[in-house]
Amino acid sequence: MNRIWIFLSIVFSCMACTKENFIDTGNASGIFDGSIMEYMRQHPQDWDSTVVVIEWAGLAQLFEGKDPQYPKITFWGPTNLSIIRYMLDNGIKQVKDVEPEVWKSMMLRYVIPGKYKREDFATGDSKTGGDTFTALGGNHLRVYRVLTSYKDIPEAGPAELWVHSSDTGYSVAQVASADIEPDNGIVHSLMYAFTFGKL
């Protein structure tokens, strides 16, 4: 009986050592070969409503990197859920139910000129620190990094990125995914829980 157990143990041990259950997905890279608009079009699960708003607002040229005044931009990207939540909260059935100029003025509140990655922003908290920018919509955004701890080691955890609207005063948005880098700028995707129009 012991021989059977030993034999079965050896057989199962040999069968357990395969690499078929491991999928190497490679290293994560935020670099995208194409414009911000192309990136969003290739990821419709997160950005299709955003793309529709941008196109209806007449901002496609800006997000395609073809605006000579703003060749590089940083976009604080409200995702589909953010825009859909805004529309539901305001009784809007379709993007085209709102005038393009209204969408344009709202969307430009999420765009700053230049290319800024997470490490380009100063550290801060909800009250002080960070860097202040004027968005293309004319509003002021204070952006700050929060260095979190990991296993009681200060500043060893992930660096969070937050955007605070200095104009509305109350709205703070956390970035879910930072440093997505298409050819014409940077996209910092806002959390799904964020509602469009709050910055």
Short mmCIF file of C-alpha atoms in Angstrom, two decimals:
data_model
loop_
_atom_site.label_atom_id
_atom_site.label_comp_id
_atom_site.label_asym_id
_atom_site.label_seq_id
_atom_site.Cartn_x
_atom_site.Cartn_y
_atom_site.Cartn_z
CA MET A 1 0.00 0.00 0.00
CA ASN A 2 2.87 2.35 0.80
CA ARG A 3 4.37 1.70 -2.62
CA ILE A 4 1.14 2.74 -4.30
CA TRP A 5 1.08 6.04 -2.36
CA ILE A 6 4.72 6.70 -3.18
CA PHE A 7 4.14 5.91 -6.86
CA LEU A 8 1.04 8.15 -7.02
CA SER A 9 2.88 10.96 -5.23
CA ILE A 10 5.71 10.82 -7.77
CA VAL A 11 3.29 10.74 -10.72
CA PHE A 12 1.24 13.69 -9.40
CA SER A 13 4.40 15.64 -8.58
CA CYS A 14 5.65 15.26 -12.13
CA MET A 15 2.30 16.28 -13.59
CA ALA A 16 2.02 19.36 -11.37
CA CYS A 17 5.17 20.95 -12.75
CA THR A 18 3.87 22.43 -15.99
CA LYS A 19 3.92 25.96 -17.25
CA GLU A 20 0.63 25.62 -19.08
CA ASN A 21 -1.24 27.32 -16.24
CA PHE A 22 0.94 30.45 -16.37
CA ILE A 23 0.24 33.22 -18.86
CA ASP A 24 3.02 35.75 -19.29
CA THR A 25 1.33 39.04 -20.14
CA GLY A 26 4.58 40.96 -20.26
CA ASN A 27 5.43 44.22 -18.54
CA ALA A 28 2.85 46.94 -18.09
CA SER A 29 3.56 49.89 -20.32
CA GLY A 30 1.50 53.04 -20.53
CA ILE A 31 2.91 54.00 -23.93
CA PHE A 32 0.39 53.98 -26.79
CA ASP A 33 1.42 54.42 -30.43
CA GLY A 34 -1.24 56.86 -31.62
CA SER A 35 -3.14 59.94 -30.51
CA ILE A 36 -5.27 60.32 -27.40
CA MET A 37 -8.35 60.03 -29.60
CA GLU A 38 -7.07 56.80 -31.18
CA TYR A 39 -6.33 55.40 -27.72
CA MET A 40 -9.88 56.11 -26.55
CA ARG A 41 -11.39 54.67 -29.73
CA GLN A 42 -9.42 51.45 -29.23
CA HIS A 43 -10.73 51.11 -25.66
CA PRO A 44 -14.49 51.67 -26.07
CA GLN A 45 -15.35 49.83 -22.86
CA ASP A 46 -14.00 52.85 -20.96
CA TRP A 47 -14.15 55.72 -23.41
CA ASP A 48 -16.92 55.44 -26.03
CA SER A 49 -19.20 58.05 -24.39
CA THR A 50 -16.19 60.32 -23.91
CA VAL A 51 -15.36 60.01 -27.61
CA VAL A 52 -18.96 60.84 -28.59
CA VAL A 53 -18.90 63.97 -26.40
CA ILE A 54 -15.52 65.07 -27.80
CA GLU A 55 -16.67 64.62 -31.40
CA TRP A 56 -20.04 66.36 -30.83
CA ALA A 57 -18.25 69.23 -29.07
CA GLY A 58 -15.91 69.72 -32.05
CA LEU A 59 -12.79 68.87 -30.04
CA ALA A 60 -11.55 65.89 -32.07
CA GLN A 61 -8.69 67.92 -33.59
CA LEU A 62 -7.39 68.80 -30.11
CA PHE A 63 -7.44 65.17 -28.95
CA GLU A 64 -5.92 63.95 -32.22
CA GLY A 65 -2.90 66.21 -31.68
CA LYS A 66 -3.73 68.36 -34.72
CA ASP A 67 -4.38 71.63 -32.89
CA PRO A 68 -1.28 73.79 -33.56
CA GLN A 69 -1.92 75.87 -30.44
CA TYR A 70 -1.90 72.78 -28.18
CA PRO A 71 0.26 70.02 -29.71
CA LYS A 72 0.63 68.28 -26.30
CA ILE A 73 -2.07 68.08 -23.65
CA THR A 74 -2.76 66.36 -20.35
CA PHE A 75 -6.28 64.97 -20.11
CA TRP A 76 -8.00 64.18 -16.81
CA GLY A 77 -10.19 61.56 -18.43
CA PRO A 78 -13.78 61.12 -17.28
CA THR A 79 -14.80 57.60 -18.35
CA ASN A 80 -18.09 56.31 -19.78
CA LEU A 81 -19.61 55.80 -16.35
CA SER A 82 -18.78 59.38 -15.37
CA ILE A 83 -20.51 60.82 -18.41
CA ILE A 84 -23.49 58.45 -18.25
CA ARG A 85 -23.99 59.27 -14.56
CA TYR A 86 -23.95 62.99 -15.40
CA MET A 87 -26.51 62.46 -18.16
CA LEU A 88 -28.81 60.39 -15.92
CA ASP A 89 -28.56 62.92 -13.08
CA ASN A 90 -29.58 65.70 -15.47
CA GLY A 91 -32.27 63.88 -17.47
CA ILE A 92 -30.23 63.85 -20.69
CA LYS A 93 -31.10 60.94 -23.00
CA GLN A 94 -28.49 61.48 -25.72
CA VAL A 95 -25.29 63.47 -26.03
CA LYS A 96 -26.85 65.39 -28.94
CA ASP A 97 -29.65 66.64 -26.67
CA VAL A 98 -27.12 69.16 -25.30
CA GLU A 99 -25.62 71.94 -27.43
CA PRO A 100 -22.03 71.25 -28.60
CA GLU A 101 -20.77 74.47 -26.97
CA VAL A 102 -21.99 73.28 -23.56
CA TRP A 103 -20.14 69.95 -23.89
CA LYS A 104 -17.08 71.79 -25.22
CA SER A 105 -16.88 74.16 -22.26
CA MET A 106 -17.32 71.24 -19.86
CA MET A 107 -14.77 68.95 -21.54
CA LEU A 108 -12.10 71.68 -21.73
CA ARG A 109 -12.21 71.87 -17.92
CA TYR A 110 -10.40 68.49 -17.95
CA VAL A 111 -7.55 69.47 -20.29
CA ILE A 112 -4.36 71.32 -19.40
CA PRO A 113 -1.77 72.38 -21.96
CA GLY A 114 1.49 70.44 -21.88
CA LYS A 115 2.47 66.90 -21.03
CA TYR A 116 2.56 66.01 -17.31
CA LYS A 117 3.19 62.58 -15.84
CA ARG A 118 2.53 61.58 -12.24
CA GLU A 119 6.09 62.26 -11.07
CA ASP A 120 5.90 65.81 -12.49
CA PHE A 121 3.43 66.86 -9.78
CA ALA A 122 4.45 67.98 -6.29
CA THR A 123 3.26 66.11 -3.22
CA GLY A 124 0.41 67.48 -1.18
CA ASP A 125 -2.88 66.70 0.50
CA SER A 126 -6.50 67.78 0.23
CA LYS A 127 -5.72 71.23 1.67
CA THR A 128 -2.17 72.20 0.65
CA GLY A 129 0.66 71.39 -1.72
CA GLY A 130 0.66 70.18 -5.27
CA ASP A 131 0.70 72.32 -8.40
CA THR A 132 -1.97 74.66 -9.79
CA PHE A 133 -2.86 74.76 -13.48
CA THR A 134 -5.30 76.70 -15.62
CA ALA A 135 -7.26 74.28 -17.78
CA LEU A 136 -8.29 75.12 -21.34
CA GLY A 137 -11.78 75.76 -19.97
CA GLY A 138 -10.40 78.61 -17.84
CA ASN A 139 -10.89 76.81 -14.52
CA HIS A 140 -8.10 76.22 -12.00
CA LEU A 141 -7.02 72.72 -11.02
CA ARG A 142 -4.73 71.84 -8.14
CA VAL A 143 -3.01 68.52 -8.76
CA TYR A 144 -1.11 66.69 -6.04
CA ARG A 145 0.58 63.37 -5.38
CA VAL A 146 0.02 61.47 -2.16
CA LEU A 147 2.81 59.11 -1.17
CA THR A 148 1.22 56.24 0.73
CA SER A 149 2.81 53.84 3.18
CA TYR A 150 3.28 50.12 2.71
CA LYS A 151 3.53 47.73 5.66
CA ASP A 152 4.16 50.66 8.02
CA ILE A 153 6.98 52.00 5.84
CA PRO A 154 6.24 55.66 5.03
CA GLU A 155 6.13 56.59 1.33
CA ALA A 156 6.88 53.01 0.21
CA GLY A 157 3.41 52.37 -1.23
CA PRO A 158 1.89 53.53 -4.49
CA ALA A 159 1.82 57.24 -5.29
CA GLU A 160 -1.79 58.35 -5.70
CA LEU A 161 -2.71 61.26 -7.93
CA TRP A 162 -5.56 63.64 -7.03
CA VAL A 163 -7.15 66.62 -8.80
CA HIS A 164 -8.86 69.37 -6.84
CA SER A 165 -11.08 71.97 -8.47
CA SER A 166 -10.07 75.32 -7.03
CA ASP A 167 -13.10 76.98 -8.64
CA THR A 168 -15.84 74.73 -7.31
CA GLY A 169 -13.96 74.34 -4.03
CA TYR A 170 -15.52 71.04 -3.05
CA SER A 171 -14.68 68.65 -5.83
CA VAL A 172 -11.74 66.30 -5.52
CA ALA A 173 -11.17 63.48 -8.02
CA GLN A 174 -8.80 60.55 -7.63
CA VAL A 175 -6.97 59.18 -10.64
CA ALA A 176 -7.55 55.47 -11.21
CA SER A 177 -4.92 54.95 -13.89
CA ALA A 178 -2.13 57.46 -14.45
CA ASP A 179 0.48 58.01 -17.13
CA ILE A 180 -1.26 56.58 -20.18
CA GLU A 181 1.02 58.06 -22.84
CA PRO A 182 -0.26 58.45 -26.40
CA ASP A 183 1.82 60.46 -28.89
CA ASN A 184 0.21 63.84 -28.21
CA GLY A 185 0.05 63.88 -24.44
CA ILE A 186 -0.88 62.08 -21.24
CA VAL A 187 -4.20 60.62 -20.08
CA HIS A 188 -4.93 60.28 -16.36
CA SER A 189 -8.11 58.22 -16.14
CA LEU A 190 -10.41 59.31 -13.31
CA MET A 191 -12.14 56.81 -11.03
CA TYR A 192 -15.38 55.25 -12.26
CA ALA A 193 -17.17 56.76 -9.24
CA PHE A 194 -16.39 60.31 -10.42
CA THR A 195 -19.31 62.19 -12.01
CA PHE A 196 -18.56 64.33 -15.05
CA GLY A 197 -19.05 68.05 -14.48
CA LYS A 198 -17.66 68.15 -10.93
CA LEU A 199 -14.30 69.74 -11.82
#
